[in-house]
């Protein structure tokens, strides 16, 4: 797959896909870096957290759509790869029509929530109209996304995810420009953060539709291909992904809602700010691990199981080496970053919360690729149940600790981390090995090296940082870049073995 002697086209595709996905993450992170302080200062205290709250409600509603959509790309890809275009079109059109039906059904609860925000949540009187518009635009964006989601499968089918990443980069840049413009020249309102993403979704949907026409011209939109049996088949396979999503929501999707209802709007704001950088890292992790999914699916569809296993092992190492760098950097430099980024907030509180949230990614950074294995092999049931159980336990833990301690938002942040780590270590890793007919502990060695790598990175940072003057963005940026380079070197020597290094070096020589 990535760094392979054979199949250079496959190698080039993965490098291009990962590069585009990484650039998209950098652009998105850079825009959030500049926009969040502006929005915080312009809209005032107690308003910004409602953006996270509205997006969380989208996550809750998304549980209903995942059952249908999560497996669509897999089924369509397999049929296209095997030349069964009639069945591919049946899946494709059935998803489109079913999504339109779901979108219409979701309009009613969406309208109710928009009209009742002041009754459902702690909202100050002067923010009611603003928050109502914010929820309305975000829900509208979600409904449009549901209707057009299947168009994104074309880049997946042809393993051209770089095209989707390119669209993401362009729309993200445009989003940043528009947000900066409206907050600079128009009266401050939080609903701008809802209407601008809606515009970007329209652009993305148009681009994905064009990609579908160009990359997979065999797929056409026609009601004659609608097959209720195809819908039932997709839902029966994807229902467990909905349950999995429900568990993920219980794990970390209720944080700001719990903070709003049990502590207050100010605590919701603090939690939202602290989770901004971990949220970016999580998004990057999902995006980059998703880059490996098409090649997993294609290898599985062609029966190339040896290639599939090799790809999985390489993906874990690559993801661990990449993701440990921002995780360690946030752990080491977080206090100084928050002090400069949000001077009106308590940097120590933000740092503690962010580390409590992000530390779970040390393990899931690499292990997240194993979720693709369960999807490809269509064995998501047990994992869905495991995530649901861990999510329920996390919620119970949080409620109990809020009741018997004064830890507040720290408990909310820590609960999901604890149970996420336990689930990954004691279920996902051994179960994925079982699905591939491998020894149960086959993945622990690679993940153990990732944990060791992170520990070394943090120790090095803890030794160096106290001796630095980090009182300006220039100084912080300079030392953070140097530290990331050091982390890359540490990951190179700790995570990768001799064969991995030789493959990488040979690939670099080929690119000259």
Tab-separated table of C-alpha atoms in Angstrom:
chain	number	residue	atom	x	y	z
A	1	UNK	CA	0.000	0.000	0.000
A	2	UNK	CA	1.881	3.079	1.248
A	3	UNK	CA	5.650	2.586	0.526
A	4	UNK	CA	5.340	-0.506	-1.551
A	5	UNK	CA	7.846	-1.723	-4.095
A	6	UNK	CA	5.066	-2.859	-6.357
A	7	UNK	CA	2.012	-1.043	-7.645
A	8	UNK	CA	3.455	2.432	-7.671
A	9	UNK	CA	0.128	3.832	-8.840
A	10	UNK	CA	-1.458	2.546	-5.655
A	11	UNK	CA	1.359	4.073	-3.627
A	12	UNK	CA	1.011	7.391	-5.404
A	13	UNK	CA	-2.747	7.412	-4.836
A	14	UNK	CA	-2.330	6.888	-1.097
A	15	UNK	CA	0.411	9.498	-0.808
A	16	UNK	CA	-1.747	11.970	-2.727
A	17	UNK	CA	-4.849	11.126	-0.685
A	18	UNK	CA	-3.027	11.462	2.632
A	19	UNK	CA	-1.254	14.624	1.539
A	20	UNK	CA	-4.499	16.266	0.468
A	21	UNK	CA	-6.259	15.147	3.667
A	22	UNK	CA	-3.399	16.487	5.785
A	23	UNK	CA	-3.409	19.830	3.976
A	24	UNK	CA	-7.165	20.020	4.482
A	25	UNK	CA	-6.653	19.483	8.210
A	26	UNK	CA	-3.947	22.168	8.405
A	27	UNK	CA	-6.129	24.680	6.579
A	28	UNK	CA	-9.137	23.912	8.799
A	29	UNK	CA	-7.025	24.131	11.955
A	30	UNK	CA	-5.457	27.419	10.859
A	31	UNK	CA	-8.860	28.951	10.160
A	32	UNK	CA	-10.260	27.795	13.504
A	33	UNK	CA	-7.149	29.193	15.165
A	34	UNK	CA	-7.947	32.679	13.879
A	35	UNK	CA	-11.734	32.536	13.907
A	36	UNK	CA	-12.465	31.180	17.412
A	37	UNK	CA	-10.918	34.142	19.320
A	38	UNK	CA	-12.669	36.592	16.987
A	39	UNK	CA	-16.026	34.887	17.455
A	40	UNK	CA	-15.441	34.628	21.217
A	41	UNK	CA	-14.756	38.340	21.597
A	42	UNK	CA	-17.455	39.539	19.183
A	43	UNK	CA	-20.409	37.413	20.292
A	44	UNK	CA	-19.565	37.500	23.990
A	45	UNK	CA	-19.554	34.988	26.831
A	46	UNK	CA	-22.105	32.202	26.849
A	47	UNK	CA	-22.798	32.247	23.093
A	48	UNK	CA	-20.014	30.316	21.373
A	49	UNK	CA	-20.810	27.071	23.185
A	50	UNK	CA	-24.164	26.890	21.402
A	51	UNK	CA	-22.312	26.222	18.158
A	52	UNK	CA	-20.946	23.005	19.654
A	53	UNK	CA	-24.347	22.230	21.145
A	54	UNK	CA	-26.108	22.616	17.786
A	55	UNK	CA	-23.515	20.433	16.071
A	56	UNK	CA	-23.985	17.826	18.770
A	57	UNK	CA	-27.695	17.682	17.987
A	58	UNK	CA	-26.715	17.003	14.397
A	59	UNK	CA	-24.666	14.071	15.707
A	60	UNK	CA	-27.724	12.762	17.531
A	61	UNK	CA	-29.868	12.977	14.393
A	62	UNK	CA	-27.082	11.448	12.325
A	63	UNK	CA	-27.597	8.206	14.238
A	64	UNK	CA	-30.753	7.661	12.161
A	65	UNK	CA	-29.013	8.166	8.818
A	66	UNK	CA	-25.900	6.106	9.483
A	67	UNK	CA	-27.823	2.828	9.293
A	68	UNK	CA	-28.510	3.525	5.617
A	69	UNK	CA	-25.469	5.506	4.516
A	70	UNK	CA	-22.520	4.014	6.380
A	71	UNK	CA	-22.351	0.884	4.225
A	72	UNK	CA	-23.443	2.439	0.923
A	73	UNK	CA	-19.923	3.122	-0.344
A	74	UNK	CA	-18.837	-0.411	0.533
A	75	UNK	CA	-21.689	-2.107	-1.335
A	76	UNK	CA	-21.522	0.207	-4.351
A	77	UNK	CA	-17.715	-0.148	-4.546
A	78	UNK	CA	-17.852	-3.939	-4.496
A	79	UNK	CA	-20.484	-4.036	-7.249
A	80	UNK	CA	-18.586	-1.546	-9.413
A	81	UNK	CA	-15.306	-3.438	-8.938
A	82	UNK	CA	-16.997	-6.693	-9.961
A	83	UNK	CA	-18.733	-5.089	-12.962
A	84	UNK	CA	-22.289	-5.493	-11.652
A	85	UNK	CA	-23.424	-1.983	-12.592
A	86	UNK	CA	-27.122	-2.760	-12.423
A	87	UNK	CA	-26.907	-3.707	-8.756
A	88	UNK	CA	-24.590	-0.759	-8.098
A	89	UNK	CA	-27.238	1.562	-9.536
A	90	UNK	CA	-29.891	-0.070	-7.393
A	91	UNK	CA	-27.893	0.661	-4.248
A	92	UNK	CA	-27.049	4.166	-5.468
A	93	UNK	CA	-30.590	5.264	-6.323
A	94	UNK	CA	-32.185	3.507	-3.376
A	95	UNK	CA	-29.915	5.468	-1.031
A	96	UNK	CA	-30.791	8.766	-2.721
A	97	UNK	CA	-34.555	8.229	-2.488
A	98	UNK	CA	-34.414	6.865	1.068
A	99	UNK	CA	-32.279	9.833	2.175
A	100	UNK	CA	-34.834	12.269	0.799
A	101	UNK	CA	-37.518	10.491	2.838
A	102	UNK	CA	-35.375	10.660	6.005
A	103	UNK	CA	-34.654	14.358	5.424
A	104	UNK	CA	-38.364	15.145	5.181
A	105	UNK	CA	-39.055	13.211	8.403
A	106	UNK	CA	-36.321	15.124	10.276
A	107	UNK	CA	-37.844	18.489	9.380
A	108	UNK	CA	-40.517	18.218	12.096
A	109	UNK	CA	-38.237	17.696	15.124
A	110	UNK	CA	-35.776	20.220	13.683
A	111	UNK	CA	-38.454	22.915	13.512
A	112	UNK	CA	-39.577	22.092	17.062
A	113	UNK	CA	-36.044	22.426	18.499
A	114	UNK	CA	-35.423	25.677	16.619
A	115	UNK	CA	-38.643	27.188	17.946
A	116	UNK	CA	-38.042	25.970	21.520
A	117	UNK	CA	-34.339	26.672	22.160
A	118	UNK	CA	-35.160	29.074	24.996
A	119	UNK	CA	-37.268	26.398	26.712
A	120	UNK	CA	-34.894	23.467	26.185
A	121	UNK	CA	-31.568	25.111	27.144
A	122	UNK	CA	-30.078	27.787	29.339
A	123	UNK	CA	-30.096	30.737	26.907
A	124	UNK	CA	-29.943	34.372	27.939
A	125	UNK	CA	-32.848	36.478	26.629
A	126	UNK	CA	-30.698	38.629	24.336
A	127	UNK	CA	-29.299	35.549	22.555
A	128	UNK	CA	-32.547	33.667	21.853
A	129	UNK	CA	-33.069	34.929	18.276
A	130	UNK	CA	-29.398	34.496	17.427
A	131	UNK	CA	-29.247	30.937	18.771
A	132	UNK	CA	-32.534	30.090	17.058
A	133	UNK	CA	-31.121	31.143	13.677
A	134	UNK	CA	-27.898	29.245	14.400
A	135	UNK	CA	-29.782	26.022	15.054
A	136	UNK	CA	-31.967	26.594	11.991
A	137	UNK	CA	-29.042	26.990	9.597
A	138	UNK	CA	-27.088	24.092	11.094
A	139	UNK	CA	-30.097	21.781	10.883
A	140	UNK	CA	-30.710	22.930	7.302
A	141	UNK	CA	-27.097	22.151	6.486
A	142	UNK	CA	-27.489	18.687	7.947
A	143	UNK	CA	-30.623	17.952	5.932
A	144	UNK	CA	-28.891	19.025	2.719
A	145	UNK	CA	-25.918	16.843	3.635
A	146	UNK	CA	-28.199	13.827	4.067
A	147	UNK	CA	-29.756	14.284	0.631
A	148	UNK	CA	-26.416	14.698	-1.180
A	149	UNK	CA	-24.200	12.357	0.866
A	150	UNK	CA	-24.172	9.474	-1.622
A	151	UNK	CA	-22.490	11.652	-4.257
A	152	UNK	CA	-19.262	11.459	-2.247
A	153	UNK	CA	-18.945	7.714	-2.913
A	154	UNK	CA	-17.387	8.245	-6.360
A	155	UNK	CA	-14.007	9.346	-5.027
A	156	UNK	CA	-14.138	6.409	-2.602
A	157	UNK	CA	-14.906	3.903	-5.378
A	158	UNK	CA	-11.967	5.075	-7.521
A	159	UNK	CA	-9.691	5.692	-4.508
A	160	UNK	CA	-9.402	9.360	-5.466
A	161	UNK	CA	-10.078	10.825	-2.050
A	162	UNK	CA	-7.570	13.567	-2.858
A	163	UNK	CA	-10.309	15.159	-4.994
A	164	UNK	CA	-12.654	15.283	-2.014
A	165	UNK	CA	-9.828	16.691	0.093
A	166	UNK	CA	-9.190	19.352	-2.538
A	167	UNK	CA	-12.827	20.425	-2.370
A	168	UNK	CA	-12.571	20.458	1.424
A	169	UNK	CA	-9.488	22.673	1.267
A	170	UNK	CA	-11.154	25.159	-1.091
A	171	UNK	CA	-14.427	25.332	0.864
A	172	UNK	CA	-12.568	25.575	4.166
A	173	UNK	CA	-10.518	28.516	2.904
A	174	UNK	CA	-13.648	30.176	1.563
A	175	UNK	CA	-15.411	29.547	4.866
A	176	UNK	CA	-12.561	31.212	6.734
A	177	UNK	CA	-12.584	34.249	4.459
A	178	UNK	CA	-16.352	34.659	4.787
A	179	UNK	CA	-16.356	34.260	8.578
A	180	UNK	CA	-13.509	36.749	8.948
A	181	UNK	CA	-15.328	39.180	6.655
A	182	UNK	CA	-18.706	39.045	8.378
A	183	UNK	CA	-17.224	39.379	11.857
A	184	UNK	CA	-15.059	42.290	10.713
A	185	UNK	CA	-17.690	44.344	8.886
A	186	UNK	CA	-21.134	43.216	10.085
A	187	UNK	CA	-22.848	43.264	13.500
A	188	UNK	CA	-21.708	40.293	15.585
A	189	UNK	CA	-23.997	37.259	15.524
A	190	UNK	CA	-23.291	33.600	16.270
A	191	UNK	CA	-25.639	32.439	13.488
A	192	UNK	CA	-22.960	33.331	10.916
A	193	UNK	CA	-21.292	30.098	12.019
A	194	UNK	CA	-24.330	28.233	10.718
A	195	UNK	CA	-25.194	29.920	7.429
A	196	UNK	CA	-21.647	29.947	6.028
A	197	UNK	CA	-21.139	26.143	6.390
A	198	UNK	CA	-24.516	25.710	4.658
A	199	UNK	CA	-23.177	27.629	1.655
A	200	UNK	CA	-20.044	25.472	1.671
A	201	UNK	CA	-22.158	22.299	1.671
A	202	UNK	CA	-23.937	23.477	-1.478
A	203	UNK	CA	-20.557	23.938	-3.184
A	204	UNK	CA	-19.245	20.554	-1.977
A	205	UNK	CA	-22.392	18.745	-3.099
A	206	UNK	CA	-22.119	20.251	-6.573
A	207	UNK	CA	-18.461	19.219	-6.826
A	208	UNK	CA	-19.146	15.659	-5.628
A	209	UNK	CA	-21.998	15.308	-8.095
A	210	UNK	CA	-19.632	16.277	-10.898
A	211	UNK	CA	-17.014	13.798	-9.652
A	212	UNK	CA	-19.656	11.070	-9.775
A	213	UNK	CA	-20.473	11.886	-13.394
A	214	UNK	CA	-16.784	11.882	-14.366
A	215	UNK	CA	-15.340	9.031	-12.285
A	216	UNK	CA	-18.248	6.585	-12.321
A	217	UNK	CA	-20.374	7.419	-15.384
A	218	UNK	CA	-22.017	4.004	-15.005
A	219	UNK	CA	-23.982	5.391	-12.056
A	220	UNK	CA	-27.085	7.298	-13.088
A	221	UNK	CA	-30.001	8.804	-11.210
A	222	UNK	CA	-33.256	7.090	-12.097
A	223	UNK	CA	-36.293	6.014	-10.110
A	224	UNK	CA	-36.446	2.763	-12.054
A	225	UNK	CA	-33.456	1.502	-10.050
A	226	UNK	CA	-35.120	2.009	-6.672
A	227	UNK	CA	-35.245	-1.287	-4.803
A	228	UNK	CA	-36.685	-1.532	-1.314
A	229	UNK	CA	-34.719	-4.753	-0.926
A	230	UNK	CA	-31.484	-2.807	-1.412
A	231	UNK	CA	-32.561	-0.369	1.302
A	232	UNK	CA	-33.307	-3.241	3.690
A	233	UNK	CA	-29.959	-4.854	2.912
A	234	UNK	CA	-28.041	-1.629	3.560
A	235	UNK	CA	-29.955	-0.900	6.761
A	236	UNK	CA	-29.537	-4.458	8.060
A	237	UNK	CA	-25.779	-4.124	7.613
A	238	UNK	CA	-25.570	-0.514	8.746
A	239	UNK	CA	-27.876	-0.662	11.766
A	240	UNK	CA	-24.943	-1.668	13.899
A	241	UNK	CA	-23.065	1.413	12.755
A	242	UNK	CA	-26.002	3.458	14.027
A	243	UNK	CA	-25.722	1.714	17.369
A	244	UNK	CA	-21.967	2.349	17.274
A	245	UNK	CA	-22.627	6.037	16.638
A	246	UNK	CA	-25.062	6.092	19.524
A	247	UNK	CA	-22.313	4.744	21.747
A	248	UNK	CA	-19.890	7.376	20.455
A	249	UNK	CA	-22.438	10.084	21.244
A	250	UNK	CA	-22.737	8.736	24.783
A	251	UNK	CA	-18.934	8.674	25.044
A	252	UNK	CA	-18.187	12.227	23.953
A	253	UNK	CA	-21.164	13.763	22.158
A	254	UNK	CA	-23.087	14.858	25.253
A	255	UNK	CA	-20.301	16.838	26.909
A	256	UNK	CA	-21.469	20.367	26.142
A	257	UNK	CA	-25.140	19.455	26.709
A	258	UNK	CA	-24.335	18.059	30.162
A	259	UNK	CA	-22.215	21.130	30.918
A	260	UNK	CA	-25.060	23.443	29.870
A	261	UNK	CA	-27.761	21.647	31.856
A	262	UNK	CA	-25.798	20.722	34.993
A	263	UNK	CA	-23.210	23.490	35.347
A	264	UNK	CA	-24.190	26.436	33.128
A	265	UNK	CA	-23.590	28.287	29.857
A	266	UNK	CA	-20.170	29.576	30.976
A	267	UNK	CA	-18.942	26.036	31.665
A	268	UNK	CA	-20.297	24.978	28.263
A	269	UNK	CA	-18.198	27.734	26.668
A	270	UNK	CA	-15.069	26.657	28.557
A	271	UNK	CA	-15.529	23.029	27.564
A	272	UNK	CA	-16.130	24.016	23.940
A	273	UNK	CA	-12.923	26.071	23.811
A	274	UNK	CA	-10.854	23.366	25.512
A	275	UNK	CA	-12.161	20.699	23.128
A	276	UNK	CA	-11.480	22.749	19.988
A	277	UNK	CA	-7.911	21.507	19.401
A	278	UNK	CA	-8.655	17.898	20.464
A	279	UNK	CA	-11.641	18.075	18.111
A	280	UNK	CA	-9.339	19.086	15.252
A	281	UNK	CA	-6.998	16.223	16.076
A	282	UNK	CA	-9.926	13.801	16.190
A	283	UNK	CA	-11.180	15.088	12.844
A	284	UNK	CA	-7.708	14.682	11.326
A	285	UNK	CA	-7.486	11.175	12.748
A	286	UNK	CA	-10.825	10.172	11.208
A	287	UNK	CA	-9.981	11.786	7.875
A	288	UNK	CA	-6.509	10.267	7.590
A	289	UNK	CA	-7.589	6.802	8.727
A	290	UNK	CA	-10.434	6.999	6.208
A	291	UNK	CA	-7.835	7.370	3.454
A	292	UNK	CA	-6.878	3.724	4.011
A	293	UNK	CA	-10.465	2.444	3.784
A	294	UNK	CA	-10.800	2.340	-0.039
A	295	UNK	CA	-7.665	0.229	-0.511
A	296	UNK	CA	-8.814	-2.066	2.324
A	297	UNK	CA	-12.156	-2.458	0.597
A	298	UNK	CA	-10.647	-3.027	-2.849
A	299	UNK	CA	-8.161	-5.630	-1.545
A	300	UNK	CA	-10.965	-7.414	0.303
A	301	UNK	CA	-13.258	-7.337	-2.739
A	302	UNK	CA	-10.493	-8.891	-4.868
A	303	UNK	CA	-9.642	-11.522	-2.254
A	304	UNK	CA	-6.097	-10.177	-1.714
A	305	UNK	CA	-5.991	-10.945	2.000
A	306	UNK	CA	-2.205	-10.935	2.350
A	307	UNK	CA	-2.121	-7.442	0.868
A	308	UNK	CA	-4.963	-6.413	3.194
A	309	UNK	CA	-3.067	-7.560	6.295
A	310	UNK	CA	0.102	-5.763	5.205
A	311	UNK	CA	-1.888	-2.597	4.557
A	312	UNK	CA	-3.492	-2.719	8.005
A	313	UNK	CA	-0.182	-3.101	9.821
A	314	UNK	CA	1.341	-0.230	7.867
A	315	UNK	CA	-1.688	1.990	8.473
A	316	UNK	CA	-1.412	1.537	12.259
A	317	UNK	CA	2.248	2.534	12.232
A	318	UNK	CA	1.762	5.490	9.911
A	319	UNK	CA	-1.219	6.836	11.841
A	320	UNK	CA	0.505	6.427	15.216
A	321	UNK	CA	3.615	8.247	14.032
A	322	UNK	CA	1.585	11.120	12.558
A	323	UNK	CA	-1.012	11.574	15.303
A	324	UNK	CA	1.400	11.422	18.240
A	325	UNK	CA	3.046	14.651	17.093
A	326	UNK	CA	0.092	17.058	17.623
A	327	UNK	CA	-1.010	15.136	20.726
A	328	UNK	CA	2.405	15.541	22.354
A	329	UNK	CA	2.669	19.166	21.217
A	330	UNK	CA	-0.677	20.025	22.830
A	331	UNK	CA	0.337	18.202	26.007
A	332	UNK	CA	3.618	20.108	26.280
A	333	UNK	CA	2.723	23.558	24.918
A	334	UNK	CA	-1.021	23.672	25.675
A	335	UNK	CA	-0.839	26.088	28.627
A	336	UNK	CA	1.178	28.656	26.688
A	337	UNK	CA	-1.000	28.222	23.604
A	338	UNK	CA	-4.260	28.849	25.464
A	339	UNK	CA	-2.734	31.789	27.330
A	340	UNK	CA	-1.970	33.530	24.043
A	341	UNK	CA	-5.003	32.270	22.112
A	342	UNK	CA	-7.771	33.058	24.606
A	343	UNK	CA	-6.344	35.543	27.115
A	344	UNK	CA	-9.748	36.089	28.744
A	345	UNK	CA	-9.970	32.404	29.744
A	346	UNK	CA	-8.044	30.460	32.406
A	347	UNK	CA	-5.234	28.713	30.442
A	348	UNK	CA	-4.600	26.078	33.102
A	349	UNK	CA	-8.231	24.963	33.125
A	350	UNK	CA	-8.264	24.766	29.325
A	351	UNK	CA	-4.979	22.847	29.320
A	352	UNK	CA	-6.121	20.262	31.848
A	353	UNK	CA	-9.382	19.633	30.007
A	354	UNK	CA	-7.694	19.403	26.605
A	355	UNK	CA	-5.143	16.860	27.842
A	356	UNK	CA	-7.860	14.801	29.534
A	357	UNK	CA	-9.660	14.649	26.195
A	358	UNK	CA	-6.720	14.193	23.824
A	359	UNK	CA	-4.716	11.534	25.652
A	360	UNK	CA	-7.083	8.796	24.471
A	361	UNK	CA	-5.930	9.461	20.898
A	362	UNK	CA	-2.480	8.077	21.718
A	363	UNK	CA	-4.044	4.631	21.437
A	364	UNK	CA	-6.951	5.305	19.095
A	365	UNK	CA	-4.723	7.229	16.668
A	366	UNK	CA	-3.428	3.975	15.229
A	367	UNK	CA	-6.201	1.637	16.353
A	368	UNK	CA	-8.833	3.745	14.588
A	369	UNK	CA	-7.788	2.092	11.313
A	370	UNK	CA	-9.088	-1.202	12.694
A	371	UNK	CA	-12.623	0.174	12.510
A	372	UNK	CA	-12.195	0.089	8.735
A	373	UNK	CA	-11.441	-3.632	9.020
A	374	UNK	CA	-14.766	-4.278	10.728
A	375	UNK	CA	-16.632	-2.308	8.069
A	376	UNK	CA	-14.836	-4.032	5.200
A	377	UNK	CA	-15.480	-7.493	6.654
A	378	UNK	CA	-19.052	-6.456	7.522
A	379	UNK	CA	-18.565	-7.454	11.168
A	380	UNK	CA	-19.589	-4.309	12.992
A	381	UNK	CA	-22.189	-5.780	15.355
A	382	UNK	CA	-19.951	-6.669	18.303
A	383	UNK	CA	-18.010	-3.416	18.069
A	384	UNK	CA	-21.247	-1.430	18.009
A	385	UNK	CA	-22.425	-3.145	21.187
A	386	UNK	CA	-19.034	-2.548	22.832
A	387	UNK	CA	-19.105	1.170	21.996
A	388	UNK	CA	-22.695	1.475	23.212
A	389	UNK	CA	-21.885	-0.233	26.509
A	390	UNK	CA	-18.750	1.867	27.060
A	391	UNK	CA	-20.737	5.009	26.238
A	392	UNK	CA	-23.462	4.117	28.704
A	393	UNK	CA	-20.879	3.381	31.397
A	394	UNK	CA	-19.190	6.698	30.653
A	395	UNK	CA	-22.444	8.613	31.114
A	396	UNK	CA	-23.179	6.774	34.382
A	397	UNK	CA	-19.655	7.486	35.594
A	398	UNK	CA	-20.021	11.181	34.733
A	399	UNK	CA	-23.369	11.576	36.492
A	400	UNK	CA	-22.149	9.782	39.622
A	401	UNK	CA	-18.936	11.822	39.787
A	402	UNK	CA	-20.822	15.082	39.235
A	403	UNK	CA	-23.038	14.091	42.142
A	404	UNK	CA	-20.358	13.051	44.656
A	405	UNK	CA	-17.464	15.356	43.689
A	406	UNK	CA	-16.814	18.996	42.814
A	407	UNK	CA	-14.674	18.114	39.796
A	408	UNK	CA	-17.264	19.560	37.385
A	409	UNK	CA	-16.135	19.850	33.769
A	410	UNK	CA	-12.980	17.828	34.491
A	411	UNK	CA	-15.152	14.785	35.153
A	412	UNK	CA	-17.120	15.383	31.961
A	413	UNK	CA	-13.867	15.421	29.970
A	414	UNK	CA	-12.284	12.428	31.725
A	415	UNK	CA	-15.200	9.995	31.506
A	416	UNK	CA	-15.084	9.390	27.770
A	417	UNK	CA	-11.292	9.072	27.790
A	418	UNK	CA	-11.244	6.344	30.410
A	419	UNK	CA	-13.834	4.144	28.744
A	420	UNK	CA	-12.527	4.784	25.225
A	421	UNK	CA	-9.075	3.533	26.222
A	422	UNK	CA	-10.518	0.464	27.943
A	423	UNK	CA	-12.648	-0.437	24.921
A	424	UNK	CA	-9.805	-0.042	22.423
A	425	UNK	CA	-7.365	-2.090	24.485
A	426	UNK	CA	-9.610	-4.915	25.594
A	427	UNK	CA	-12.066	-5.233	22.744
A	428	UNK	CA	-11.306	-3.535	19.414
A	429	UNK	CA	-7.734	-4.777	19.061
A	430	UNK	CA	-8.306	-8.463	19.868
A	431	UNK	CA	-11.659	-8.589	18.061
A	432	UNK	CA	-10.204	-7.101	14.867
A	433	UNK	CA	-7.487	-9.738	14.964
A	434	UNK	CA	-10.149	-12.419	15.339
A	435	UNK	CA	-12.071	-11.090	12.307
A	436	UNK	CA	-8.882	-11.546	10.266
A	437	UNK	CA	-8.193	-15.006	11.745
A	438	UNK	CA	-5.041	-13.728	13.444
A	439	UNK	CA	-3.645	-14.200	16.947
A	440	UNK	CA	-5.543	-12.022	19.439
A	441	UNK	CA	-2.514	-9.943	20.493
A	442	UNK	CA	-1.087	-9.271	17.026
A	443	UNK	CA	-1.697	-5.499	17.163
A	444	UNK	CA	-0.546	-4.814	20.735
A	445	UNK	CA	3.142	-4.546	19.920
A	446	UNK	CA	2.628	-1.735	17.392
A	447	UNK	CA	0.258	0.148	19.717
A	448	UNK	CA	2.666	-0.333	22.619
A	449	UNK	CA	5.395	1.339	20.570
A	450	UNK	CA	3.016	4.239	19.905
A	451	UNK	CA	2.427	4.705	23.655
A	452	UNK	CA	6.173	4.516	24.315
A	453	UNK	CA	6.787	7.055	21.568
A	454	UNK	CA	4.300	9.498	23.132
A	455	UNK	CA	5.854	9.038	26.579
A	456	UNK	CA	9.335	9.812	25.235
A	457	UNK	CA	8.000	12.869	23.398
A	458	UNK	CA	6.350	14.257	26.548
A	459	UNK	CA	9.420	13.595	28.701
A	460	UNK	CA	11.645	15.405	26.214
A	461	UNK	CA	9.190	18.304	26.121
A	462	UNK	CA	8.904	18.436	29.919
A	463	UNK	CA	12.684	18.754	30.170
A	464	UNK	CA	12.991	21.478	27.529
A	465	UNK	CA	9.899	23.695	27.856
A	466	UNK	CA	10.473	25.046	31.421
A	467	UNK	CA	13.680	26.670	30.189
A	468	UNK	CA	11.987	28.522	27.298
A	469	UNK	CA	10.419	31.975	27.162
A	470	UNK	CA	7.079	31.438	25.427
A	471	UNK	CA	5.463	34.850	25.800
A	472	UNK	CA	4.746	35.540	22.117
A	473	UNK	CA	3.323	33.722	19.120
A	474	UNK	CA	6.646	33.949	17.317
A	475	UNK	CA	8.541	32.237	20.123
A	476	UNK	CA	5.844	29.649	20.718
A	477	UNK	CA	5.597	28.849	17.008
A	478	UNK	CA	9.373	28.582	16.596
A	479	UNK	CA	9.877	26.195	19.488
A	480	UNK	CA	6.720	24.206	18.685
A	481	UNK	CA	7.938	23.567	15.134
A	482	UNK	CA	11.343	22.433	16.410
A	483	UNK	CA	9.637	20.208	18.950
A	484	UNK	CA	7.419	18.620	16.269
A	485	UNK	CA	10.548	17.828	14.238
A	486	UNK	CA	12.046	16.157	17.315
A	487	UNK	CA	8.795	14.212	17.780
A	488	UNK	CA	8.936	13.060	14.168
A	489	UNK	CA	12.455	11.750	14.746
A	490	UNK	CA	11.355	9.992	17.941
A	491	UNK	CA	8.431	8.377	16.111
A	492	UNK	CA	10.762	7.316	13.292
A	493	UNK	CA	13.042	5.403	15.645
A	494	UNK	CA	10.496	4.124	18.170
A	495	UNK	CA	7.481	3.163	16.027
A	496	UNK	CA	8.984	2.051	12.707
A	497	UNK	CA	11.116	-1.064	12.282
A	498	UNK	CA	14.046	-1.503	9.930
A	499	UNK	CA	11.943	-2.731	7.017
A	500	UNK	CA	9.520	0.190	7.367
A	501	UNK	CA	12.379	2.687	7.277
A	502	UNK	CA	13.964	1.060	4.240
A	503	UNK	CA	10.657	1.126	2.360
A	504	UNK	CA	10.160	4.815	3.174
A	505	UNK	CA	13.698	5.753	2.151
A	506	UNK	CA	13.379	3.838	-1.089
A	507	UNK	CA	10.086	5.581	-1.862
A	508	UNK	CA	11.704	8.983	-1.190
A	509	UNK	CA	14.527	8.136	-3.596
A	510	UNK	CA	11.980	7.211	-6.269
A	511	UNK	CA	10.318	10.592	-5.910
A	512	UNK	CA	13.545	12.474	-6.712
